[in-house]
Amino acid sequence: MMAVLTFLALALSFAGYAASALWIGMRREFIPVVVCSSIGCVIYICGIFGVLRAGAYVVLSLGIALLLARCVVWLIHTLRERSKADYERSPWRWKPQLFDVLFLAGMLVFVALLSFSHLEHYDNYSHWAVALKQMLLTDSFPQVGSDLISFKNYPLGTTSFLYYVCLFAGHSQAMMIIGQSLLIFSCIYALFGIISERGRFLLYAFLAFGCSVLSFFNLTIRINNLLVDFLLPLFALAIIAIAYGCRDRLVAASFMILPVAAFLMTVKLTGVIFAAIGLLYLIYVWFTQHGWRRWPDVLAVFGISVASFGTYALWQWHMAVTGIAELSNKFNIGTSGGATTDSAKSQEQIAHIVSAFVRAAVDFGTRPVWGLLIGNVAVIVTSLAIAFFSKWKWQLWKALIALDLVVVLYYIGILGMYVYSMPESEASSLAGFDRYANSIVVLFVGALMMCATTDIQGTFHYRVGDTKAYQSYKSVITKDIYQKSVVACVMLSLAILLSEFNGLNTIIREYPSSMPAQVERVVGDNWPKHGTEDTHRYLLYGQDSNGQVTDYYMQYVAKYYLYAPHVDAIVSFYEANMDHLISSYDYLVVIEPDAREQALLRKHYGVSGDEGFYRVVKSSDGGIALLPATSR
């Protein structure tokens, strides 16, 4: 019962903030991303100042209070209505459109599917999920002394938002994933705020097709995880959508962009790059729309742009005062401040990295290259056709030039990270290149589809609201083209989304045979009171399928479920050294037994060697024994 009440309270808090945003006149498409970003920023700031749980309860209470106040005002306003006509004109009445209903229905289908999902991707267990688990257990950001978190310099923006969701809605992995999906869908919904001709369903259908295409570049990780590489470009696109959709009200646009850009800078260290892209577009809109004529716009645009970097500065301050900045983190630039010297590379190593990077950047067997190629070819062909066969003044070719420049600069930045920042062992194999490249391609393709949507919007012969009573299209032929285009876009969107849905369903169906499922089945999911780390030392035995032991995947998964920092794994026993090896640990945990392992454990310790826990007992004479343990 308590779980149901807290979940209901969470839903009411979101509704309260959304209702308040609607009341002050914010476009409904931008409300979810602004609300989620604002909540994420507040919780993040509370975490930095050590009041994480208290801040979450204040945010929850304020949201519910705003909803109650909104309901009271609505009731008073309704009682004062004198006629149905007055009620229909009332600014308090919200009328959802067909697209809103369809979008909500599609989102609920995915949320229902994600409610059966589990975490599988490597990086969930190496950082994102274990950081969230520790925050939920300790009600604080990971401390410098925690051995569970390997990369403490990662900002905790999305983790802060997920903390707020999971604190009141439950700690299951499915709820973590659903919380992440709320951020994704809020960003996607914001993209439709660029549409002003709301009566033209073709615009919604075309942009929906574009948004569904973006999932193609996220297939390597999909949405059933806590990784943030897909969120980075989506938040940047949301900033661009707000700037364009509210280009006539730049002061309002700037204040809506502030929490979105500030939150984006807390998503990941590279979030600064994507936030800067969005803010530069805001400045571009200001300069092309109004210039220096309206000083409120100037102050709002530049003031908000600078203020949004506050969350990034707070994280740098947090790392400095807590000592995190002195640790050797995943990527370090330079050799001071505790950075590792592994980032220093020879000329031969640099040449190898550059060569490998260039080959990867032009590899036609990868999605990013195909996305860039098809995007460029499609825009060039479309622009030439429009230039020769119509009088339309499309801006798509200008957007292509700007976006190509952004992609080139981004790739140069990635190369610099590999050469100067990343350890040589990872840089030589271009670790994470697909995710980095897919992030910028999502931005590239998404921005092109948004620009194409606004260009199509400008080609309609009649504007909605200005059409004649007997005619809404230039001719019967153009109406027929319009209707067929709507059907084509809807069918393509459904086909792509159905593929994504089936992919997620397949992952869920195959999860019981995955390695994380095996580990959880053997060790359980430990959530100790007050977040006290398990200090026992564990030795795991398993198979090295797909390098799951040698690349430390099994160890990270076990650390998450055991909530223990001291976890090692082996794939075979060396008989002459078994006693010495096992005596260094408190427990032997067999995850994936095999005949040789079972024979050795039966021969030396008299145990079956089946999957499960075995407590290591050390005798005074230096000998050891293994005792099957049902619990730790």
PDB file of C-alpha atoms in Angstrom, residues 19-183:
ATOM      1  CA  ALA A  19      -0.162  22.028 -14.847  1.00  0.00           C
ATOM      2  CA  SER A  20       1.698  25.077 -13.539  1.00  0.00           C
ATOM      3  CA  ALA A  21       3.772  25.297 -16.714  1.00  0.00           C
ATOM      4  CA  LEU A  22       0.605  25.077 -18.814  1.00  0.00           C
ATOM      5  CA  TRP A  23      -1.015  27.774 -16.684  1.00  0.00           C
ATOM      6  CA  ILE A  24       1.784  30.279 -17.343  1.00  0.00           C
ATOM      7  CA  GLY A  25       1.413  29.743 -21.092  1.00  0.00           C
ATOM      8  CA  MET A  26       4.213  27.294 -21.918  1.00  0.00           C
ATOM      9  CA  ARG A  27       3.636  25.292 -25.090  1.00  0.00           C
ATOM     10  CA  ARG A  28       2.568  21.795 -24.172  1.00  0.00           C
ATOM     11  CA  GLU A  29       5.267  20.180 -26.323  1.00  0.00           C
ATOM     12  CA  PHE A  30       7.983  21.787 -24.221  1.00  0.00           C
ATOM     13  CA  ILE A  31       6.453  21.146 -20.804  1.00  0.00           C
ATOM     14  CA  PRO A  32       7.720  17.572 -20.204  1.00  0.00           C
ATOM     15  CA  VAL A  33      11.363  18.276 -21.056  1.00  0.00           C
ATOM     16  CA  VAL A  34      11.410  21.529 -19.081  1.00  0.00           C
ATOM     17  CA  VAL A  35       9.798  19.890 -16.034  1.00  0.00           C
ATOM     18  CA  CYS A  36      12.047  16.824 -16.097  1.00  0.00           C
ATOM     19  CA  SER A  37      15.158  18.954 -16.615  1.00  0.00           C
ATOM     20  CA  SER A  38      14.199  21.325 -13.808  1.00  0.00           C
ATOM     21  CA  ILE A  39      13.596  18.456 -11.384  1.00  0.00           C
ATOM     22  CA  GLY A  40      16.876  16.844 -12.431  1.00  0.00           C
ATOM     23  CA  CYS A  41      18.801  20.086 -11.877  1.00  0.00           C
ATOM     24  CA  VAL A  42      17.281  20.698  -8.434  1.00  0.00           C
ATOM     25  CA  ILE A  43      17.983  17.142  -7.234  1.00  0.00           C
ATOM     26  CA  TYR A  44      21.493  17.351  -8.687  1.00  0.00           C
ATOM     27  CA  ILE A  45      22.201  20.593  -6.793  1.00  0.00           C
ATOM     28  CA  CYS A  46      20.768  19.068  -3.605  1.00  0.00           C
ATOM     29  CA  GLY A  47      23.109  16.116  -4.063  1.00  0.00           C
ATOM     30  CA  ILE A  48      26.134  18.361  -4.397  1.00  0.00           C
ATOM     31  CA  PHE A  49      25.254  20.140  -1.152  1.00  0.00           C
ATOM     32  CA  GLY A  50      24.504  16.903   0.700  1.00  0.00           C
ATOM     33  CA  VAL A  51      20.714  17.201   1.077  1.00  0.00           C
ATOM     34  CA  LEU A  52      19.659  14.692  -1.562  1.00  0.00           C
ATOM     35  CA  ARG A  53      16.753  13.007   0.250  1.00  0.00           C
ATOM     36  CA  ALA A  54      15.459  16.197   1.836  1.00  0.00           C
ATOM     37  CA  GLY A  55      15.574  17.940  -1.533  1.00  0.00           C
ATOM     38  CA  ALA A  56      13.627  15.110  -3.164  1.00  0.00           C
ATOM     39  CA  TYR A  57      10.854  15.374  -0.571  1.00  0.00           C
ATOM     40  CA  VAL A  58      10.688  19.145  -0.985  1.00  0.00           C
ATOM     41  CA  VAL A  59      10.391  18.769  -4.767  1.00  0.00           C
ATOM     42  CA  LEU A  60       7.686  16.126  -4.313  1.00  0.00           C
ATOM     43  CA  SER A  61       5.714  18.225  -1.816  1.00  0.00           C
ATOM     44  CA  LEU A  62       5.944  21.388  -3.908  1.00  0.00           C
ATOM     45  CA  GLY A  63       4.671  19.581  -7.003  1.00  0.00           C
ATOM     46  CA  ILE A  64       1.662  18.194  -5.132  1.00  0.00           C
ATOM     47  CA  ALA A  65       0.969  21.604  -3.587  1.00  0.00           C
ATOM     48  CA  LEU A  66       1.037  23.250  -7.021  1.00  0.00           C
ATOM     49  CA  LEU A  67      -1.397  20.666  -8.349  1.00  0.00           C
ATOM     50  CA  LEU A  68      -3.803  21.250  -5.464  1.00  0.00           C
ATOM     51  CA  ALA A  69      -3.584  25.011  -5.954  1.00  0.00           C
ATOM     52  CA  ARG A  70      -4.200  24.571  -9.672  1.00  0.00           C
ATOM     53  CA  CYS A  71      -7.262  22.411  -8.968  1.00  0.00           C
ATOM     54  CA  VAL A  72      -8.682  24.993  -6.555  1.00  0.00           C
ATOM     55  CA  VAL A  73      -8.220  27.812  -9.060  1.00  0.00           C
ATOM     56  CA  TRP A  74      -9.736  25.672 -11.827  1.00  0.00           C
ATOM     57  CA  LEU A  75     -12.763  24.919  -9.639  1.00  0.00           C
ATOM     58  CA  ILE A  76     -13.291  28.582  -8.830  1.00  0.00           C
ATOM     59  CA  HIS A  77     -12.920  29.523 -12.472  1.00  0.00           C
ATOM     60  CA  THR A  78     -15.350  26.800 -13.561  1.00  0.00           C
ATOM     61  CA  LEU A  79     -17.981  27.920 -11.049  1.00  0.00           C
ATOM     62  CA  ARG A  80     -17.754  31.429 -12.460  1.00  0.00           C
ATOM     63  CA  GLU A  81     -18.344  30.251 -16.043  1.00  0.00           C
ATOM     64  CA  ARG A  82     -21.690  31.508 -17.279  1.00  0.00           C
ATOM     65  CA  SER A  83     -22.033  29.652 -20.551  1.00  0.00           C
ATOM     66  CA  LYS A  84     -20.597  26.800 -22.566  1.00  0.00           C
ATOM     67  CA  ALA A  85     -19.118  29.292 -25.006  1.00  0.00           C
ATOM     68  CA  ASP A  86     -17.170  30.939 -22.210  1.00  0.00           C
ATOM     69  CA  TYR A  87     -15.947  27.519 -21.093  1.00  0.00           C
ATOM     70  CA  GLU A  88     -14.779  26.629 -24.592  1.00  0.00           C
ATOM     71  CA  ARG A  89     -12.786  29.894 -24.770  1.00  0.00           C
ATOM     72  CA  SER A  90     -11.350  29.421 -21.319  1.00  0.00           C
ATOM     73  CA  PRO A  91      -7.530  29.375 -21.146  1.00  0.00           C
ATOM     74  CA  TRP A  92      -7.902  26.778 -18.382  1.00  0.00           C
ATOM     75  CA  ARG A  93      -9.290  24.206 -20.774  1.00  0.00           C
ATOM     76  CA  TRP A  94      -6.725  21.940 -22.431  1.00  0.00           C
ATOM     77  CA  LYS A  95      -7.751  20.165 -25.617  1.00  0.00           C
ATOM     78  CA  PRO A  96      -5.434  17.306 -26.585  1.00  0.00           C
ATOM     79  CA  GLN A  97      -4.979  16.862 -30.323  1.00  0.00           C
ATOM     80  CA  LEU A  98      -4.914  13.613 -32.263  1.00  0.00           C
ATOM     81  CA  PHE A  99      -1.135  13.568 -32.313  1.00  0.00           C
ATOM     82  CA  ASP A 100      -0.958  13.997 -28.525  1.00  0.00           C
ATOM     83  CA  VAL A 101      -3.194  10.965 -28.059  1.00  0.00           C
ATOM     84  CA  LEU A 102      -1.194   8.873 -30.544  1.00  0.00           C
ATOM     85  CA  PHE A 103       2.140   9.893 -29.008  1.00  0.00           C
ATOM     86  CA  LEU A 104       0.926   9.064 -25.507  1.00  0.00           C
ATOM     87  CA  ALA A 105      -0.401   5.709 -26.676  1.00  0.00           C
ATOM     88  CA  GLY A 106       2.891   4.835 -28.364  1.00  0.00           C
ATOM     89  CA  MET A 107       4.867   5.890 -25.296  1.00  0.00           C
ATOM     90  CA  LEU A 108       2.689   3.765 -23.019  1.00  0.00           C
ATOM     91  CA  VAL A 109       3.257   0.735 -25.251  1.00  0.00           C
ATOM     92  CA  PHE A 110       7.019   1.135 -24.883  1.00  0.00           C
ATOM     93  CA  VAL A 111       6.750   1.815 -21.144  1.00  0.00           C
ATOM     94  CA  ALA A 112       4.672  -1.346 -20.725  1.00  0.00           C
ATOM     95  CA  LEU A 113       7.354  -3.329 -22.550  1.00  0.00           C
ATOM     96  CA  LEU A 114      10.174  -1.703 -20.588  1.00  0.00           C
ATOM     97  CA  SER A 115       8.472  -2.706 -17.345  1.00  0.00           C
ATOM     98  CA  PHE A 116       9.714  -6.242 -18.098  1.00  0.00           C
ATOM     99  CA  SER A 117      13.234  -5.140 -18.992  1.00  0.00           C
ATOM    100  CA  HIS A 118      16.516  -5.672 -17.147  1.00  0.00           C
ATOM    101  CA  LEU A 119      19.914  -4.030 -17.412  1.00  0.00           C
ATOM    102  CA  GLU A 120      22.427  -5.833 -19.600  1.00  0.00           C
ATOM    103  CA  HIS A 121      24.865  -3.368 -21.188  1.00  0.00           C
ATOM    104  CA  TYR A 122      28.398  -3.353 -19.745  1.00  0.00           C
ATOM    105  CA  ASP A 123      28.415   0.351 -18.786  1.00  0.00           C
ATOM    106  CA  ASN A 124      25.274  -0.019 -16.668  1.00  0.00           C
ATOM    107  CA  TYR A 125      27.237  -2.122 -14.225  1.00  0.00           C
ATOM    108  CA  SER A 126      30.564  -0.327 -14.546  1.00  0.00           C
ATOM    109  CA  HIS A 127      29.005   3.011 -13.582  1.00  0.00           C
ATOM    110  CA  TRP A 128      25.445   4.172 -14.238  1.00  0.00           C
ATOM    111  CA  ALA A 129      23.387   1.553 -12.408  1.00  0.00           C
ATOM    112  CA  VAL A 130      25.786   1.046  -9.505  1.00  0.00           C
ATOM    113  CA  ALA A 131      26.028   4.824  -8.963  1.00  0.00           C
ATOM    114  CA  LEU A 132      22.226   5.048  -8.845  1.00  0.00           C
ATOM    115  CA  LYS A 133      22.032   2.081  -6.483  1.00  0.00           C
ATOM    116  CA  GLN A 134      24.519   3.682  -4.113  1.00  0.00           C
ATOM    117  CA  MET A 135      22.622   6.978  -4.182  1.00  0.00           C
ATOM    118  CA  LEU A 136      19.358   5.209  -3.363  1.00  0.00           C
ATOM    119  CA  LEU A 137      20.996   3.355  -0.474  1.00  0.00           C
ATOM    120  CA  THR A 138      23.016   6.224   1.015  1.00  0.00           C
ATOM    121  CA  ASP A 139      20.895   9.238  -0.039  1.00  0.00           C
ATOM    122  CA  SER A 140      24.084  10.974  -1.134  1.00  0.00           C
ATOM    123  CA  PHE A 141      26.411  11.257  -4.088  1.00  0.00           C
ATOM    124  CA  PRO A 142      29.164   8.593  -4.238  1.00  0.00           C
ATOM    125  CA  GLN A 143      32.001   9.538  -1.919  1.00  0.00           C
ATOM    126  CA  VAL A 144      35.648   9.689  -2.867  1.00  0.00           C
ATOM    127  CA  GLY A 145      36.407   6.656  -0.683  1.00  0.00           C
ATOM    128  CA  SER A 146      33.843   4.363  -2.312  1.00  0.00           C
ATOM    129  CA  ASP A 147      35.476   1.430  -4.099  1.00  0.00           C
ATOM    130  CA  LEU A 148      32.269   0.510  -5.917  1.00  0.00           C
ATOM    131  CA  ILE A 149      32.313   3.497  -8.282  1.00  0.00           C
ATOM    132  CA  SER A 150      35.238   3.312 -10.677  1.00  0.00           C
ATOM    133  CA  PHE A 151      34.684   6.563 -12.574  1.00  0.00           C
ATOM    134  CA  LYS A 152      33.768   9.161  -9.990  1.00  0.00           C
ATOM    135  CA  ASN A 153      34.324  12.122 -12.318  1.00  0.00           C
ATOM    136  CA  TYR A 154      31.178  11.293 -14.338  1.00  0.00           C
ATOM    137  CA  PRO A 155      28.476  13.931 -13.654  1.00  0.00           C
ATOM    138  CA  LEU A 156      25.305  12.640 -12.021  1.00  0.00           C
ATOM    139  CA  GLY A 157      22.559  14.574 -13.786  1.00  0.00           C
ATOM    140  CA  THR A 158      20.453  11.735 -15.188  1.00  0.00           C
ATOM    141  CA  THR A 159      21.263   9.671 -12.101  1.00  0.00           C
ATOM    142  CA  SER A 160      19.811  12.465  -9.953  1.00  0.00           C
ATOM    143  CA  PHE A 161      16.584  12.447 -11.950  1.00  0.00           C
ATOM    144  CA  LEU A 162      16.401   8.655 -11.735  1.00  0.00           C
ATOM    145  CA  TYR A 163      17.030   8.890  -7.988  1.00  0.00           C
ATOM    146  CA  TYR A 164      13.934  11.085  -7.678  1.00  0.00           C
ATOM    147  CA  VAL A 165      11.848   8.627  -9.720  1.00  0.00           C
ATOM    148  CA  CYS A 166      13.105   5.448  -8.044  1.00  0.00           C
ATOM    149  CA  LEU A 167      12.995   6.890  -4.519  1.00  0.00           C
ATOM    150  CA  PHE A 168       9.211   7.032  -4.739  1.00  0.00           C
ATOM    151  CA  ALA A 169       8.382   4.530  -7.506  1.00  0.00           C
ATOM    152  CA  GLY A 170      10.628   1.614  -6.555  1.00  0.00           C
ATOM    153  CA  HIS A 171      14.199   0.396  -6.920  1.00  0.00           C
ATOM    154  CA  SER A 172      13.712  -2.227  -9.622  1.00  0.00           C
ATOM    155  CA  GLN A 173      15.800  -2.178 -12.759  1.00  0.00           C
ATOM    156  CA  ALA A 174      12.636  -1.832 -14.823  1.00  0.00           C
ATOM    157  CA  MET A 175      11.754   1.376 -12.955  1.00  0.00           C
ATOM    158  CA  MET A 176      15.259   2.726 -13.569  1.00  0.00           C
ATOM    159  CA  ILE A 177      14.832   2.072 -17.289  1.00  0.00           C
ATOM    160  CA  ILE A 178      11.343   3.606 -17.342  1.00  0.00           C
ATOM    161  CA  GLY A 179      12.704   6.717 -15.629  1.00  0.00           C
ATOM    162  CA  GLN A 180      15.336   6.994 -18.338  1.00  0.00           C
ATOM    163  CA  SER A 181      12.688   6.542 -21.022  1.00  0.00           C
ATOM    164  CA  LEU A 182      10.734   9.488 -19.578  1.00  0.00           C
ATOM    165  CA  LEU A 183      13.713  11.707 -20.395  1.00  0.00           C
TER     166      LEU A 183
END
